[in-house]
XYZ file of C-alpha atoms in Angstrom:
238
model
C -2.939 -39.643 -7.955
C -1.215 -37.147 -6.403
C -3.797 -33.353 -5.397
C -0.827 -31.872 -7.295
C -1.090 -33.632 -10.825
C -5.003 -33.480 -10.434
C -4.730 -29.622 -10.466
C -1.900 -29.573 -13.268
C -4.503 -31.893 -15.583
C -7.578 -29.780 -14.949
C -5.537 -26.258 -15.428
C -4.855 -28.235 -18.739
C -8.270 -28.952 -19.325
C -8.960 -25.472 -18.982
C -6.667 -24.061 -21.833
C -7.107 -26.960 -24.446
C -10.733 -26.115 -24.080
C -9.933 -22.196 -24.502
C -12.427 -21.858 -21.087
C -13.074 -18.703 -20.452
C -13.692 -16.930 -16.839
C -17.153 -17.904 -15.983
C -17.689 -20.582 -17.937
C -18.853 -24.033 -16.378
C -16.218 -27.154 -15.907
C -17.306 -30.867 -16.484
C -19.435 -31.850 -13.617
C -17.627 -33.762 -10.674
C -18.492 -37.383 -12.375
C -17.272 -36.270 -16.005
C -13.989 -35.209 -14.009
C -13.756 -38.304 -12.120
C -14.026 -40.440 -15.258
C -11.848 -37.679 -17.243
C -9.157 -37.693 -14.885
C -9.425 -41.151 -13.556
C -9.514 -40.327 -9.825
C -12.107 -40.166 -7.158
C -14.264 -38.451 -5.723
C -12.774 -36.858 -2.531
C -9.485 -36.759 -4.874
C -11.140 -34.249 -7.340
C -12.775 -32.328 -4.508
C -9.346 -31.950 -3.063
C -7.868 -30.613 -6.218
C -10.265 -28.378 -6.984
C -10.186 -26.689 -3.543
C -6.661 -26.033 -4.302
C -7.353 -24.186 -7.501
C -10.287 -22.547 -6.169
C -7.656 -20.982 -3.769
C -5.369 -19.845 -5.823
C -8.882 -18.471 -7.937
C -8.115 -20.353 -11.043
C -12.051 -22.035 -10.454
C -14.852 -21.061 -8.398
C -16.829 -23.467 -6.733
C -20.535 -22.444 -6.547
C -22.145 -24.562 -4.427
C -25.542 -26.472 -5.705
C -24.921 -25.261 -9.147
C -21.159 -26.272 -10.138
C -17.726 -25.509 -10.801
C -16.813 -22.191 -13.084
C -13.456 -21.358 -13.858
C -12.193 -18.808 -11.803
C -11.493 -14.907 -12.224
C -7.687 -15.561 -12.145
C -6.890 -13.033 -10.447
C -3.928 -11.838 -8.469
C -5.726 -12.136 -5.248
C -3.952 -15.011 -4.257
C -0.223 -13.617 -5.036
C -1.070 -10.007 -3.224
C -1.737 -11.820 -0.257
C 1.331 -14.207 -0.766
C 3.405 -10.759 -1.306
C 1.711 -8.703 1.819
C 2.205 -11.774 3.861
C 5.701 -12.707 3.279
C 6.542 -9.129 3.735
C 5.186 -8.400 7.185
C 6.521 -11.826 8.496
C 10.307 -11.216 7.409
C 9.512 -7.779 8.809
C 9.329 -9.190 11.859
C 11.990 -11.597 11.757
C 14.213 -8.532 11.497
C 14.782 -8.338 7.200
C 13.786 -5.285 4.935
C 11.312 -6.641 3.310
C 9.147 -3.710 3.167
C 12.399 -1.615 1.439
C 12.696 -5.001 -1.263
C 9.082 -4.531 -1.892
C 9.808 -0.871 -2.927
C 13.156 -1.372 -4.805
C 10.914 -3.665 -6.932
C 8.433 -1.188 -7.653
C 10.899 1.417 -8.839
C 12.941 -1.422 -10.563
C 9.677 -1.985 -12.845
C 8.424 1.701 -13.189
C 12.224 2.966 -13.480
C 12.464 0.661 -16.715
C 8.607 1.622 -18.234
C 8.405 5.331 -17.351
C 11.789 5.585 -20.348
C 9.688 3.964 -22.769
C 6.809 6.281 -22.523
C 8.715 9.506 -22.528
C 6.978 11.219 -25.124
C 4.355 8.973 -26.024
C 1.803 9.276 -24.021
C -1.157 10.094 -25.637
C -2.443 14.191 -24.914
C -6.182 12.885 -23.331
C -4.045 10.750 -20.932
C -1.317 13.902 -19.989
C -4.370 15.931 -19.238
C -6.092 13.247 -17.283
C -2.508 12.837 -15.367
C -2.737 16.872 -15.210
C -5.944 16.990 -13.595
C -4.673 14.432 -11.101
C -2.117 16.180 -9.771
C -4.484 19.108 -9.311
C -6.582 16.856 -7.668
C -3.452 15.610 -5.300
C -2.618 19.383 -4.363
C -6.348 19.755 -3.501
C -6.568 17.238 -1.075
C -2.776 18.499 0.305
C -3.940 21.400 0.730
C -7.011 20.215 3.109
C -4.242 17.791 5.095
C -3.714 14.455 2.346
C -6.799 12.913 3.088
C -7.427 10.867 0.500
C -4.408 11.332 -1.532
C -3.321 8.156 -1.497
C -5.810 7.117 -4.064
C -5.215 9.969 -6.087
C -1.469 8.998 -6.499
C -2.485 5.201 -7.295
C -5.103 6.669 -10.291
C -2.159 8.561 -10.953
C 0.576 5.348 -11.860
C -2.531 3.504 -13.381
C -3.406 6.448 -16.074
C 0.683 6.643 -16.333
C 1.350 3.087 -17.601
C -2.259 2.717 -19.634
C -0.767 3.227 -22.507
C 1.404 0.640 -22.596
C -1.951 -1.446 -23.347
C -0.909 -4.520 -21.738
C -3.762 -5.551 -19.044
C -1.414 -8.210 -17.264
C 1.107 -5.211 -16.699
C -1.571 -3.572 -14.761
C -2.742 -6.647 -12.661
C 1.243 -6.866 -11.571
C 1.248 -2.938 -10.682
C -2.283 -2.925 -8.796
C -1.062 -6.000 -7.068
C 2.387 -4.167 -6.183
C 0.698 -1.441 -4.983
C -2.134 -3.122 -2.814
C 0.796 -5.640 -0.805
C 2.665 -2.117 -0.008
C -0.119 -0.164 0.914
C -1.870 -3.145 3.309
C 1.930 -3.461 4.788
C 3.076 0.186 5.293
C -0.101 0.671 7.138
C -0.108 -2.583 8.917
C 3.387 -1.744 10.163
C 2.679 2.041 11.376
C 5.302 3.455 8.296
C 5.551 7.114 8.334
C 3.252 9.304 6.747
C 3.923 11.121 3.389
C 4.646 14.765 2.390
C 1.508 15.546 0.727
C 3.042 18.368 -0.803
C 6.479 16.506 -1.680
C 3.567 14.012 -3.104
C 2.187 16.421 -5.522
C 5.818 18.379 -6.463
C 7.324 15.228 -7.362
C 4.274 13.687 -9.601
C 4.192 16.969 -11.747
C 7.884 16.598 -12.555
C 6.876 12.978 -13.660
C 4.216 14.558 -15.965
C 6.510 16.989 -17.343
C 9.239 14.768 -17.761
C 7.114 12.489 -19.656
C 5.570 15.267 -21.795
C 8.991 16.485 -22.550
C 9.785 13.459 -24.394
C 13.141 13.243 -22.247
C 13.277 9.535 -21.547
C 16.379 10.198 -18.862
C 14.596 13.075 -17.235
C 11.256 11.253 -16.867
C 13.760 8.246 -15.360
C 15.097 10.631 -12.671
C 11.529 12.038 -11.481
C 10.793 8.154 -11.075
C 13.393 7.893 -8.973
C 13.234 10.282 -6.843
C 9.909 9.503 -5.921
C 10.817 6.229 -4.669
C 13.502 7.719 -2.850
C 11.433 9.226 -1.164
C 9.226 6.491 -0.719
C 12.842 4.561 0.498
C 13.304 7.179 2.939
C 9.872 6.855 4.785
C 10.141 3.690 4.698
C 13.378 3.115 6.090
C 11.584 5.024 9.347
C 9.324 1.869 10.122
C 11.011 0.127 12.655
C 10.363 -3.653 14.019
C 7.768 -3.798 16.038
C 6.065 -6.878 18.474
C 3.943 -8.681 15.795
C 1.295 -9.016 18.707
C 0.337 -4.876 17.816
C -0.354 -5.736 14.651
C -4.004 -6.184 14.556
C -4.658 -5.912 10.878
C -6.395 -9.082 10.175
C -5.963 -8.221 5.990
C -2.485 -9.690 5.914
């Protein structure tokens, strides 16, 4: 039996047996007999999954099932993007226009409904963003990804989040990787109060222009990075 099918079967396993993260698999006999395969087949599978974190293998004590994170697909994303870099496509802009694509079409939906603890959490941001602008940007890049994160909380949907984190960790590991340049701190922290404001407003098309001008922004900086030989590239991350 195809490595493949083995992996389909015990991902099934897995949901009819509502398994949650953490919680032990059958040991490698019980699978063997379960799935009807051997040994070094079921070993094989379960590396597989194991990579893409759907079960972790602990050796001398077993096999869990996995976090299920995202891991997996940011360095998939991060990956791809730096390699068609270098092959001369615009990855690194795609990456972007599918940010704002997503954001573009939330940001509407939570024009006037974010909740006041979260507007003066996002307030208190921004102060924090003009802060660190003020001392050079150091650091500011964090500040502006606690920034989307309080933004789209709201929405209360935790897979939502895992896609956004995982959006912004594969352009963040490849801007830097490929030597992008750096932002307008104070462009930065300008454009994320309009996003507050718009949202606070209540103005759904308002709160879809700040959005987008912050990722044109983020469009034009990024249309600076320039090919470069892949052998400079020394990040080992991606």
């Amino acid at each position: 039996m195809a490595a493949r099918d083995l992996q389909e079967r015990i991902k099934r396993l897995i949901i009819d047996r509502r398994l949650a993260s953490g919680a032990p698999l059958p040991t490698e006999p019980e699978l063997m007999e379960h799935l009807g395969a051997s040994r070094n087949s079921v070993r094989e599978a379960l590396k597989g999954l194991q990579a893409m974190g759907i079960v972790e293998i602990r050796h001398g004590f077993g096999t869990y099932v996995g976090t299920m994170s995202l891991a997996p697909m940011i360095e998939g994303l991060a990956f791809r993007t730096v390699a068609g870099h270098y092959r001369g496509e615009d990855t690194l802009l795609q990456l972007v226009q599918l940010r704002e694509a997503v954001e573009t079409g939330l940001v509407s939906r939570l024009a006037g409904r974010v909740p006041e603890t979260d507007l003066v959490e996002l307030d208190a941001l921004v102060d924090r963003m003009e802060e660190q602008a003020a001392r050079g940007g150091d650091g500011i890049a964090d500040t502006d990804r606690a920034f989307h994160a309080t933004l789209y909380r709201g929405l209360d949907n935790a897979l939502l989040g895992e896609v956004m984190e995982a959006f912004w960790d594969a352009f963040h590991r490849v801007h830097t990787d490929l030597g992008g340049a750096p932002q307008d701190p104070l462009v930065t922290c300008r454009q994320h109060r309009e996003i507050v404001e718009a949202v606070r407003s209540g103005d759904a098309i308002r709160a879809e222009e700040a959005i987008r001008e912050h990722f044109g922004n983020i469009r034009a900086r990024v249309s600076t990075t320039g090919t470069q030989d892949p052998h400079r590239c020394h990040n080992e991350r991606v």
